[in-house]
Each structure stands twice: as structure tokens, then as C-alpha cells.
Short mmCIF file of C-alpha atoms and ligand atoms in Angstrom, two decimals:
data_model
loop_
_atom_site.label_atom_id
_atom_site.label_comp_id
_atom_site.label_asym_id
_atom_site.label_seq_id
_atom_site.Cartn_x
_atom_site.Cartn_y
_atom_site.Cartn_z
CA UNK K 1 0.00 0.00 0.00
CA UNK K 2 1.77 3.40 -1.20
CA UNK K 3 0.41 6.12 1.41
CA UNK K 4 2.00 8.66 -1.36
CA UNK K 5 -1.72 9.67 -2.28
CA UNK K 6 -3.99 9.49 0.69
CA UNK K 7 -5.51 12.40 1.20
CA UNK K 8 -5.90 13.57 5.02
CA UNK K 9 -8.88 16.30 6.14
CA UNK K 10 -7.66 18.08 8.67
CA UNK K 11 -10.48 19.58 10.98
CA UNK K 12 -9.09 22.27 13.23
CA UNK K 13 -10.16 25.68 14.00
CA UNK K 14 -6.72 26.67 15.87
CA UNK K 15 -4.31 27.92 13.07
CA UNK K 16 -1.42 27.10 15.08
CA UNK K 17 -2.41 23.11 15.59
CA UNK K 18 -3.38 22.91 12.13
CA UNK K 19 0.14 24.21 10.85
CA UNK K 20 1.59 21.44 12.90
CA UNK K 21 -0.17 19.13 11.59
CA UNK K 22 -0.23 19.86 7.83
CA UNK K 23 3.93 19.99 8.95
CA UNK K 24 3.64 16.43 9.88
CA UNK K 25 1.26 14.68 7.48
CA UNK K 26 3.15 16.10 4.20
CA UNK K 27 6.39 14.75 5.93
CA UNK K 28 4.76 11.34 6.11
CA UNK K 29 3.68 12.32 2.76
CA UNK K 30 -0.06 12.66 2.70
CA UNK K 31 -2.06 15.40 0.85
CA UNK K 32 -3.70 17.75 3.43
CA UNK K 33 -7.10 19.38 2.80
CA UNK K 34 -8.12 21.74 5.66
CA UNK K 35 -11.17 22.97 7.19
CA UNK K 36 -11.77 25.16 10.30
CA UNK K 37 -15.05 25.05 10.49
CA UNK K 38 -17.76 22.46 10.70
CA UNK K 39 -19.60 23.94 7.67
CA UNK K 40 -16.44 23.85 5.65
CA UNK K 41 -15.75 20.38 6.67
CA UNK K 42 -18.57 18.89 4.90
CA UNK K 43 -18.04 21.03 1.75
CA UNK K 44 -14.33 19.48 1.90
CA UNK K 45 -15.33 15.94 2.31
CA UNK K 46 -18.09 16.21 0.01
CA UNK K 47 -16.12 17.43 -2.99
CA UNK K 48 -12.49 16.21 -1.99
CA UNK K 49 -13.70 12.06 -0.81
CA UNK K 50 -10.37 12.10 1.73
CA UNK K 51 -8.93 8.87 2.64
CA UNK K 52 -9.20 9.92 6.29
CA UNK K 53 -10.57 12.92 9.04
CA UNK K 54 -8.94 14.26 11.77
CA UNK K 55 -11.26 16.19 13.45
CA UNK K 56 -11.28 18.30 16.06
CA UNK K 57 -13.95 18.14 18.73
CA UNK K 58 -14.37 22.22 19.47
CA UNK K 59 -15.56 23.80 15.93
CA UNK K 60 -16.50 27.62 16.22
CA UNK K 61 -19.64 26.84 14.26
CA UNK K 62 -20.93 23.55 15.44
CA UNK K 63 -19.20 20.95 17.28
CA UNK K 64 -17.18 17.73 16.09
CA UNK K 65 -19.70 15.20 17.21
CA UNK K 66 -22.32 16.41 15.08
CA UNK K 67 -19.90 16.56 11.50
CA UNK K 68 -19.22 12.65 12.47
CA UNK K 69 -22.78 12.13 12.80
CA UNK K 70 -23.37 13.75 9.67
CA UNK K 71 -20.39 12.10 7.88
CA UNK K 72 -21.48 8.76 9.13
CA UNK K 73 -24.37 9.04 7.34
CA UNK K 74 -23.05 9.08 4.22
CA UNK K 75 -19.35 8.37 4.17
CA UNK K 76 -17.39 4.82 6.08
CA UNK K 77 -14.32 7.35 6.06
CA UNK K 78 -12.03 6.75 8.85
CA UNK K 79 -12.15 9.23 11.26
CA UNK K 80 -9.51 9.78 14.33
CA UNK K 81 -10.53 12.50 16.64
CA UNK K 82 -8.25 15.17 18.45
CA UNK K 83 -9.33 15.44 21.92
CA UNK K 84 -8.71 17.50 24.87
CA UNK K 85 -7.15 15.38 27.73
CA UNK K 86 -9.89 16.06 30.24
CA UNK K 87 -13.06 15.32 27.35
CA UNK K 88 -13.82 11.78 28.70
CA UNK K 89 -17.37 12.02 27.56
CA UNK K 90 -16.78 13.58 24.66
CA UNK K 91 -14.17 11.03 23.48
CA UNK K 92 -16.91 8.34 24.58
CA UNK K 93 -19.70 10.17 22.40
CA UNK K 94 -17.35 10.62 19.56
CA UNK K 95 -16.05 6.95 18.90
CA UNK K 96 -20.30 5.88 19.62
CA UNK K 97 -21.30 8.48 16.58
CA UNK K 98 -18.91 6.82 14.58
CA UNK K 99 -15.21 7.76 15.24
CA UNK K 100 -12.34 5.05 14.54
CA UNK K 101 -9.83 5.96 17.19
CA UNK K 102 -8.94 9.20 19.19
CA UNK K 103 -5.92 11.18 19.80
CA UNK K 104 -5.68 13.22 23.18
CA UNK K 105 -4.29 16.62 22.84
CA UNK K 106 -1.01 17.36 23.71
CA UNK K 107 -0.45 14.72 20.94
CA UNK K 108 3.10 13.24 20.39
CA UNK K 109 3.49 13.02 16.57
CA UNK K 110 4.64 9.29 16.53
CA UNK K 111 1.54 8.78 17.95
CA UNK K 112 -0.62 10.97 15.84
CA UNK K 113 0.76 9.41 12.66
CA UNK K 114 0.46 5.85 14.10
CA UNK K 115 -2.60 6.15 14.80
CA UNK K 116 -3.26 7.70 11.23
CA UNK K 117 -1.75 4.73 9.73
CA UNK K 118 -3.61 2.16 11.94
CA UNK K 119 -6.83 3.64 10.96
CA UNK K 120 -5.35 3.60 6.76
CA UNK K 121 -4.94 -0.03 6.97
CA UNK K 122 -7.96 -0.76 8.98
CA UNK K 123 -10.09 0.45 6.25
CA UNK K 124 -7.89 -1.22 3.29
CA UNK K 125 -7.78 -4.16 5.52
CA UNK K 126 -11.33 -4.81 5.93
CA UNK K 127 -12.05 -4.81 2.31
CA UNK K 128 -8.53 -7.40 2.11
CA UNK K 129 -9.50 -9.44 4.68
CA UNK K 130 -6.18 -10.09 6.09
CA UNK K 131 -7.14 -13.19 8.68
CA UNK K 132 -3.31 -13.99 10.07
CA UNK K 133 -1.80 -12.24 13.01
CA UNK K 134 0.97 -12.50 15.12
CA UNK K 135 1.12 -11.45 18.50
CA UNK K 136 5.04 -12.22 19.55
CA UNK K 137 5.53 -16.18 19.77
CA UNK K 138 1.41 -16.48 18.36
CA UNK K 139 0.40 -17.12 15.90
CA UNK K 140 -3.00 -17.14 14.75
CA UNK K 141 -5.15 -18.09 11.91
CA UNK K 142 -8.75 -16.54 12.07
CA UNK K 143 -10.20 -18.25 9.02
CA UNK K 144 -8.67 -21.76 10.09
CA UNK K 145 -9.46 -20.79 13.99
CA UNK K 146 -5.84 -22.23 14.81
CA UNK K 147 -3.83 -20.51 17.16
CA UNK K 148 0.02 -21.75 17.75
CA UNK K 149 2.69 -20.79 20.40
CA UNK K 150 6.02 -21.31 20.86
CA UNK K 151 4.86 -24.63 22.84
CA UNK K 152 2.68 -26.01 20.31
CA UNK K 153 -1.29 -25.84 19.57
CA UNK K 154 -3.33 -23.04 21.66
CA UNK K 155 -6.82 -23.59 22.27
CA UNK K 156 -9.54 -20.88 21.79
CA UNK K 157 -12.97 -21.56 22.70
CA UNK K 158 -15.48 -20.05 19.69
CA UNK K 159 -16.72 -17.55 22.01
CA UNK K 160 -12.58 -15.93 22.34
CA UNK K 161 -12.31 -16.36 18.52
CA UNK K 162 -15.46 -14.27 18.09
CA UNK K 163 -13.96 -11.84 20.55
CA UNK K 164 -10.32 -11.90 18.55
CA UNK K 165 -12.16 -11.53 15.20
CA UNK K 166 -14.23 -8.64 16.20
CA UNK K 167 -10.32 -6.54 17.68
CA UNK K 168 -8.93 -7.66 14.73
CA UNK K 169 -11.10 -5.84 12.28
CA UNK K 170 -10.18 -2.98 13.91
CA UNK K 171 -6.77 -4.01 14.40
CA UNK K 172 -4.88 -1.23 15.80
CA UNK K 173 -7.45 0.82 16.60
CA UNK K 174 -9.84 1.11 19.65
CA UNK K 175 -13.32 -1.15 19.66
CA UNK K 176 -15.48 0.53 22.19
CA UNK K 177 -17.02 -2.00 25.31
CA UNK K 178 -20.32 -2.04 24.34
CA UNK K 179 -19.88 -2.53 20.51
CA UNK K 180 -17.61 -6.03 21.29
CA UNK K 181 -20.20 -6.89 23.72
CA UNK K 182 -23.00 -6.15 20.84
CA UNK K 183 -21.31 -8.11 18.45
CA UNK K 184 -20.33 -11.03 20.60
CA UNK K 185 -23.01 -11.88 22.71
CA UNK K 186 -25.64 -9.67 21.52
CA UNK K 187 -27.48 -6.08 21.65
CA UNK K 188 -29.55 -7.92 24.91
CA UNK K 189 -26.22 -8.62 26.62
CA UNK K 190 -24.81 -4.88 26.61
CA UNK K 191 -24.49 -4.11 30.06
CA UNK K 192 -22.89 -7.75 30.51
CA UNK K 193 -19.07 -6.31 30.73
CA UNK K 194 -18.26 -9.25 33.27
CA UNK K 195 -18.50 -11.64 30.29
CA UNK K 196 -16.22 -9.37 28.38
CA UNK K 197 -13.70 -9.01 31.02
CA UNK K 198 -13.69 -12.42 31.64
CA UNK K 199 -13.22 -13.24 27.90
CA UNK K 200 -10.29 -11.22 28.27
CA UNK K 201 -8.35 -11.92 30.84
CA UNK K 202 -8.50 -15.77 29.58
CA UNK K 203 -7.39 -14.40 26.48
CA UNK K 204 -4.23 -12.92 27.94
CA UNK K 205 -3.40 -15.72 29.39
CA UNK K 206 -3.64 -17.77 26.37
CA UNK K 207 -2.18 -15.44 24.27
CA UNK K 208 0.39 -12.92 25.92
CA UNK K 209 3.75 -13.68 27.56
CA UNK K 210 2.89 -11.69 30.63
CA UNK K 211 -1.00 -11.35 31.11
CA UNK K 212 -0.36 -9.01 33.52
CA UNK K 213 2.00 -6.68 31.30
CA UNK K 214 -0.44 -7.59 27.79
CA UNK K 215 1.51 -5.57 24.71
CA UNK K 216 -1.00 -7.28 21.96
CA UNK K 217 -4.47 -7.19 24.00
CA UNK K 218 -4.56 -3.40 25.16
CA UNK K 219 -6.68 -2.08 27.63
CA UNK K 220 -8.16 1.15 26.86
CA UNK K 221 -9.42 2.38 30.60
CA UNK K 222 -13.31 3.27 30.16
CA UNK K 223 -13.71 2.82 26.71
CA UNK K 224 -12.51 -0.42 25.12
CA UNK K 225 -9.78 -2.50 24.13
CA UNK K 226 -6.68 -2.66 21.50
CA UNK K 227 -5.23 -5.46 19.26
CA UNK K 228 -2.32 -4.72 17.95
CA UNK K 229 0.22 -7.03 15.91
CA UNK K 230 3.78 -6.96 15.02
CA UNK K 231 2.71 -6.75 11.52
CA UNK K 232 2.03 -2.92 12.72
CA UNK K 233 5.20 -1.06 11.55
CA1 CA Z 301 -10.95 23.84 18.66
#
């Protein structure tokens, strides 16, 4: 995948944080489109069809959430939001209306363009259907449902597999609590999170060296978890 010719809208009202990140997506080589306004948002999305938003929650005209909502509508666009560090909520409402992943302002730019990447391939990969993985010594095959360790044949029940299949969609980027929990055991089973969290922690133990320490099944505190895979750059 050549990332020579994605093109990245950049949502920001403050001049300052949009310089800095124009700066740092034409480095990585994207093409940046701005907008610092909600209304000008949808005019650039409408007529440029980016490859992927970063929006920023606090618009002067409107505010973030609603341009996802909008956008969702319409568009399956990856979207990565830049939120304030203390916007719990708003981080929470923006992933529900649609958002792929979030960035929390200070943002390190390593981060930022990880992030930006994760979401790239998440989109390219769901129309791929990549089903292999490997998470340090594991290695596992979601079409097959094998999973293999350093010490031989790891057992998954179908319930974990479901659970690995829905992260790994999203690989790299952040699948909120209740949407795992929708997919997995149902849209009657939401509040369930016990289920989830048990589902988890027997994953880690099945799958990372240190379930205590997990570096493949991330934790994301009040919102969701993380797969990530070395195949990540
Ligand atoms: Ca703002």
C-alpha cells in the first residue's frame, strides 16, 4: 500500500495546531485538505472524498460530534478525533457516533501518525481481509481458527475467537465495550461487561507472555480495548 496519495482532512479551528499538523502529514507524505469550520468540513469531504478525518472536537460553528454524525451518514471514512485530555465524555460520544480511534491533545506526533496509519490499513484491511496475526511467539489463523505458540497448539474456545475476530477488524485501533459486547453476545447482553472481562483476561493468558504486562491485547481504561500485531510497523 503506497500512502503517497492518501488524502488527510484536517479539521481544526486553531491555526497554530493545524500548521503542525499539515507539517507532519506532508512529511509522512499525505495530501492535506483543511477545514476550520464544521460547515467547511462537509463542503471538503463532500467534494475532496479524503482517505481519512482528523477532526477536532471544538468547531466555532458547530461541534465535532455532530460533522461525524453527519459524515457517518453518508461516508465509512475513517475518522480519528483530536481530543482535549480532560473530554472523557466527549471522546466516549465521539467513537459511539462513529469515530475510529482518538488522539488526546497534547499529541506526540509518533503517535498521531500511528494512529493515522492504523486507521489507513484498517479500512484497506477490511475490504482485504487479512485473517493472520501474530502477537510475539502467536500465531494465529482466524479463518482456520488455529492458534500456535512457541509450545505447540493453543486452544480458543469459539466464544474468544469471536472476541479476537471482532479486535482484529479494527486491528490497531480502539473497539469501544459495548460494541464487542454487541457483536459477541448480543445487543440484549450490553451491560454484561463481566462476560467481556472475563473473555479477556482468559485471552491474555492464552495469548500474551505476561497477562499481567499484555503488549498485543490493550486495555483502553473506560472505553474499550486494543489489538495490535507486530505486523504494525
Ligand atoms: Ca478547537
Amino acid at each position: 500500500m503506497t500512502e503517497a496519495m492518501h488524502q488527510v482532512l484536517v479539521i481544526e479551528d486553531e491555526p497554530s495546531i493545524r500548521k503542525v499538523l499539515k507539517v507532519l502529514l506532508e512529511a509522512e507524505r499525505f495530501r492535506v485538505i483543511e477545514a476550520d469550520t464544521a460547515l467547511r468540513a462537509e463542503i471538503e469531504a463532500r467534494s475532496h472524498k479524503p482517505d481519512l478525518l482528523l477532526i477536532d472536537l471544538g468547531l466555532p460553528d458547530s461541534d465535532g460530534l455532530t460533522v461525524i454524525r453527519r459524515l457517518r451518514a453518508w461516508s465509512p471514512v475513517p475518522i480519528v478525533v483530536l481530543s482535549a485530555r480532560t473530554m472523557e465524555d466527549q471522546k466516549i460520544a465521539a467513537l459511539d457516533a462513529g469515530a475510529d480511534d482518538y488522539v488526546t491533545k497534547p499529541f506526540s506526533a509518533p503517535e498521531l501518525l500511528a494512529r493515522v496509519r492504523a486507521a489507513l490499513r484498517r479500512n484497506v484491511r477490511s475490504t482485504e481481509q487479512t485473517s493472520a496475526l501474530k502477537l510475539g511467539d502467536v500465531r494465529l489463523d482466524l479463518d482456520r481458527r488455529e492458534a500456535r505458540g512457541s509450545a505447540g497448539e493453543i486452544h480458543l474456545t469459539p466464544l474468544e475467537y469471536r472476541v479476537i475476530e471482532c479486535l482484529a477488524r479494527h486491528l490497531g485501533s480502539i473497539v469501544m465495550q459495548r460494541q464487542l459486547i454487541g457483536e459477541v453476545w448480543g445487543p440484549e447482553r450490553l451491560d454484561d461487561s463481566r462476560s467481556l472481562r472475563v473473555c479477556i483476561k482468559n485471552l491474555r493468558e492464552k495469548l500474551e507472555r505476561d497477562p499481567q504486562k499484555p503488549r498485543y491485547l490493550l486495555t483502553e481504561t473506560g472505553l474499550g480495548y486494543r489489538l495490535r500485531s507486530d505486523e504494525e510497523p
